[in-house]
Coordinates of C-alpha atoms in Angstrom, one line a residue:
Chain C
X1 CA -0.1 0.0 0.2
X2 CA 1.3 3.5 -0.5
X3 CA 2.4 5.0 2.5
X4 CA 4.2 8.0 3.8
X5 CA 5.6 7.8 7.4
X6 CA 6.8 10.9 9.3
X7 CA 9.4 9.9 12.3
X8 CA 8.7 12.5 15.1
X9 CA 4.9 13.2 16.3
X10 CA 6.3 16.4 18.2
X11 CA 9.7 17.8 17.5
X12 CA 10.3 20.8 20.2
X13 CA 13.7 23.2 19.7
X14 CA 15.0 26.6 20.4
X15 CA 15.6 29.0 18.0
X16 CA 18.3 29.5 15.9
X17 CA 18.9 25.4 16.3
X18 CA 19.3 23.2 13.6
X19 CA 15.9 21.6 12.3
X20 CA 15.7 18.0 10.7
X21 CA 12.4 16.4 9.9
X22 CA 12.2 12.6 8.9
X23 CA 9.7 11.6 6.0
X24 CA 9.8 7.9 4.4
X25 CA 7.9 7.0 1.7
X26 CA 7.0 3.6 0.3
X27 CA 8.2 2.4 -3.1
X28 CA 5.4 2.8 -6.3
X29 CA 7.4 3.7 -9.1
X30 CA 7.4 7.3 -10.0
X31 CA 6.9 9.3 -6.7
X32 CA 6.8 12.8 -6.4
X33 CA 7.3 14.1 -3.2
X34 CA 6.2 17.4 -1.5
X35 CA 6.5 19.2 2.0
X36 CA 3.5 21.5 3.0
X37 CA 3.6 23.4 6.3
X38 CA 0.2 24.6 8.2
X39 CA 0.8 27.3 10.6
X40 CA -2.0 27.4 13.3
X41 CA -5.2 28.7 12.1
X42 CA -3.9 28.5 8.4
X43 CA -4.3 26.6 5.1
X44 CA -1.5 24.2 3.8
X45 CA 1.0 26.0 2.2
X46 CA 3.4 24.2 -0.2
X47 CA 7.4 24.5 1.2
X48 CA 9.5 22.9 -1.3
X49 CA 8.7 19.8 -4.1
X50 CA 10.9 17.3 -5.5
X51 CA 9.9 15.6 -9.4
X52 CA 13.1 14.5 -10.6
X53 CA 16.7 15.8 -10.8
X54 CA 19.1 17.4 -8.1
X55 CA 17.9 15.4 -5.4
X56 CA 18.6 18.7 -2.9
X57 CA 15.6 20.7 -3.2
X58 CA 15.2 24.2 -1.8
X59 CA 12.1 26.2 -0.8
X60 CA 10.8 28.9 0.5
X61 CA 11.6 30.2 4.0
X62 CA 15.1 28.8 4.1
X63 CA 13.9 25.3 4.0
X64 CA 15.5 22.2 1.7
X65 CA 14.8 18.7 1.6
X66 CA 17.0 15.8 0.4
X67 CA 15.7 13.1 -1.6
X68 CA 17.8 9.8 -0.9
X69 CA 16.8 7.3 -3.4
X70 CA 18.2 4.2 -1.5
X71 CA 16.6 5.1 2.0
X72 CA 13.0 6.0 0.7
X73 CA 13.8 9.1 2.5
X74 CA 12.8 12.8 2.1
X75 CA 14.2 14.8 5.1
X76 CA 13.6 18.5 5.8
X77 CA 16.1 20.6 7.1
X78 CA 16.6 24.1 8.1
X79 CA 19.8 25.7 9.3
X80 CA 18.5 27.5 12.0
X81 CA 14.6 28.0 12.8
X82 CA 12.6 31.0 14.3
X83 CA 9.8 31.1 16.8
X84 CA 7.5 31.9 13.4
X85 CA 8.0 28.4 12.3
X86 CA 6.1 26.9 15.0
X87 CA 3.6 25.0 12.9
X88 CA 2.4 21.4 11.5
X89 CA 4.8 19.9 8.4
X90 CA 3.2 17.4 6.6
X91 CA 5.5 15.2 3.7
X92 CA 3.1 14.2 1.0
X93 CA 4.1 11.5 -2.0
X94 CA 1.8 11.7 -5.1
X95 CA 1.7 8.3 -6.4
X96 CA -0.3 8.7 -9.8
X97 CA -3.6 10.8 -8.7
X98 CA -3.5 9.5 -5.3
X99 CA -1.7 12.2 -2.7
X100 CA -0.9 10.7 0.2
X101 CA 0.0 12.6 3.3
X102 CA 2.2 11.6 6.0
X103 CA 0.6 12.1 9.9
X104 CA 2.8 15.4 10.3
X105 CA 5.1 16.4 12.6
X106 CA 4.3 19.1 15.2
X107 CA 7.3 21.4 15.5
X108 CA 7.2 24.0 18.3
X109 CA 10.1 26.6 18.4
X110 CA 10.7 28.4 21.7
X111 CA 11.8 31.6 21.7
Chain G
X1 CA -5.6 35.5 -9.2
X2 CA -3.3 32.5 -7.4
X3 CA -5.6 31.6 -4.6
X4 CA -8.4 29.0 -4.0
X5 CA -11.3 30.4 -2.2
X6 CA -13.8 28.2 -0.1
X7 CA -17.2 29.4 1.8
X8 CA -18.5 29.4 4.1
X9 CA -15.3 29.4 6.7
X10 CA -17.6 27.7 9.4
X11 CA -20.5 25.7 9.5
X12 CA -22.9 24.4 12.1
X13 CA -25.3 21.9 10.6
X14 CA -27.9 19.3 12.4
X15 CA -28.1 15.5 11.2
X16 CA -31.1 16.0 9.2
X17 CA -29.5 19.4 7.4
X18 CA -28.9 19.8 4.0
X19 CA -25.5 22.4 3.2
X20 CA -23.0 22.5 0.6
X21 CA -19.6 23.7 0.7
X22 CA -18.3 25.8 -2.3
X23 CA -14.9 26.3 -3.6
X24 CA -13.6 28.3 -6.3
X25 CA -10.6 29.0 -7.9
X26 CA -9.4 31.2 -11.4
X27 CA -6.2 29.9 -12.2
X28 CA -7.5 28.0 -15.0
X29 CA -6.3 24.4 -12.7
X30 CA -8.4 21.2 -14.5
X31 CA -8.1 19.1 -11.8
X32 CA -9.9 19.6 -8.0
X33 CA -9.6 17.9 -4.9
X34 CA -11.6 17.7 -1.8
X35 CA -10.0 16.5 1.6
X36 CA -11.5 16.1 5.0
X37 CA -8.8 16.7 7.8
X38 CA -9.9 15.6 12.0
X39 CA -7.6 17.7 14.3
X40 CA -4.3 16.8 14.6
X41 CA -4.2 14.0 11.5
X42 CA -3.2 14.9 8.0
X43 CA -5.9 15.5 5.1
X44 CA -7.6 12.2 3.9
X45 CA -8.2 12.4 0.1
X46 CA -12.2 12.2 -0.4
X47 CA -12.6 13.3 -3.8
X48 CA -10.6 14.1 -7.1
X49 CA -12.3 16.1 -10.5
X50 CA -10.0 16.3 -13.5
X51 CA -11.2 17.9 -16.6
X52 CA -14.9 18.6 -14.4
X53 CA -15.3 14.4 -14.2
X54 CA -15.1 12.4 -11.0
X55 CA -11.9 10.6 -11.6
X56 CA -11.5 9.5 -7.9
X57 CA -13.8 8.9 -5.5
X58 CA -12.1 7.2 -2.3
X59 CA -15.2 5.2 -0.7
X60 CA -16.7 8.0 0.7
X61 CA -20.2 7.7 2.0
X62 CA -23.1 8.6 0.3
X63 CA -24.1 11.2 2.3
X64 CA -21.1 13.4 0.7
X65 CA -21.6 14.0 -3.1
X66 CA -19.4 16.3 -5.2
X67 CA -20.3 18.3 -8.3
X68 CA -18.2 20.1 -10.4
X69 CA -20.5 22.6 -12.3
X70 CA -17.5 23.9 -14.2
X71 CA -14.0 24.1 -14.5
X72 CA -13.5 27.1 -11.3
X73 CA -16.3 25.9 -9.2
X74 CA -16.3 22.5 -7.1
X75 CA -19.1 22.0 -4.5
X76 CA -19.8 19.6 -1.7
X77 CA -23.1 18.7 -1.1
X78 CA -24.1 17.5 2.6
X79 CA -27.1 15.4 3.7
X80 CA -27.4 13.3 6.8
X81 CA -24.1 13.5 8.4
X82 CA -23.3 12.4 11.5
X83 CA -21.5 14.1 14.3
X84 CA -18.4 12.2 13.2
X85 CA -18.2 14.0 10.1
X86 CA -17.0 17.3 11.8
X87 CA -13.8 18.6 10.7
X88 CA -11.8 20.8 8.2
X89 CA -13.1 20.0 4.8
X90 CA -10.1 21.3 2.5
X91 CA -10.0 22.2 -1.2
X92 CA -7.3 21.8 -3.9
X93 CA -6.2 22.6 -7.1
X94 CA -3.9 21.7 -9.4
X95 CA -3.3 22.7 -13.2
X96 CA -0.7 19.6 -13.8
X97 CA -2.0 16.9 -11.5
X98 CA 0.7 16.7 -9.5
X99 CA 1.7 20.6 -7.8
X100 CA -1.6 21.3 -5.7
X101 CA -2.8 24.6 -4.1
X102 CA -4.9 24.5 -1.1
X103 CA -7.7 26.8 -0.2
X104 CA -8.2 27.6 3.5
X105 CA -11.2 25.2 4.3
X106 CA -14.6 25.1 6.2
X107 CA -14.6 24.3 9.5
X108 CA -17.9 21.9 9.7
X109 CA -19.8 21.0 13.1
X110 CA -22.2 18.1 13.1
X111 CA -24.6 18.1 16.3

């Protein structure tokens, strides 16, 4: 079955700390991968996406993600988080027409 | 216009009511989606419309009835809902069938 998993349910960091959120996807042929962010009370916004090519993808707000095919992983990183990064982060994969979200990771950044 | 709009923002309905959720986009996207998101959970795909035709129905109960009157509009008709149907209902659209743009959602409460 097509699935996306995220390693952490809740991550708590202090400002300026580095961030890495884990994401693994199940094999399904060609998979397009995404990271979405949902700030409190706001709608889902696309942070970055991977279709093909360079496995290191840069997104908005200083986020990047690395696609590692051998590990079926697509981890999200940011070198220095800010309080405003507090949000829910969803990894997602598109298998054909089926868009599958991971369970989400809640990031809390302490000022 | 680069956004997906949804109305109403909030809806409270009884189990015998009939109501509709509306989604609109003017980006020329030909694929539109309905998702259901329960609190602290990822969005779950309900329906996909491609070129105004229903292409995916993820085994959604018949008390949810989607409609795509034209390429810019997507409705979700609700009838005889249950309290467990209370959730945030998200609409999304896509031009390529890959990257999706999400609306802010309608928060539905069923009494």
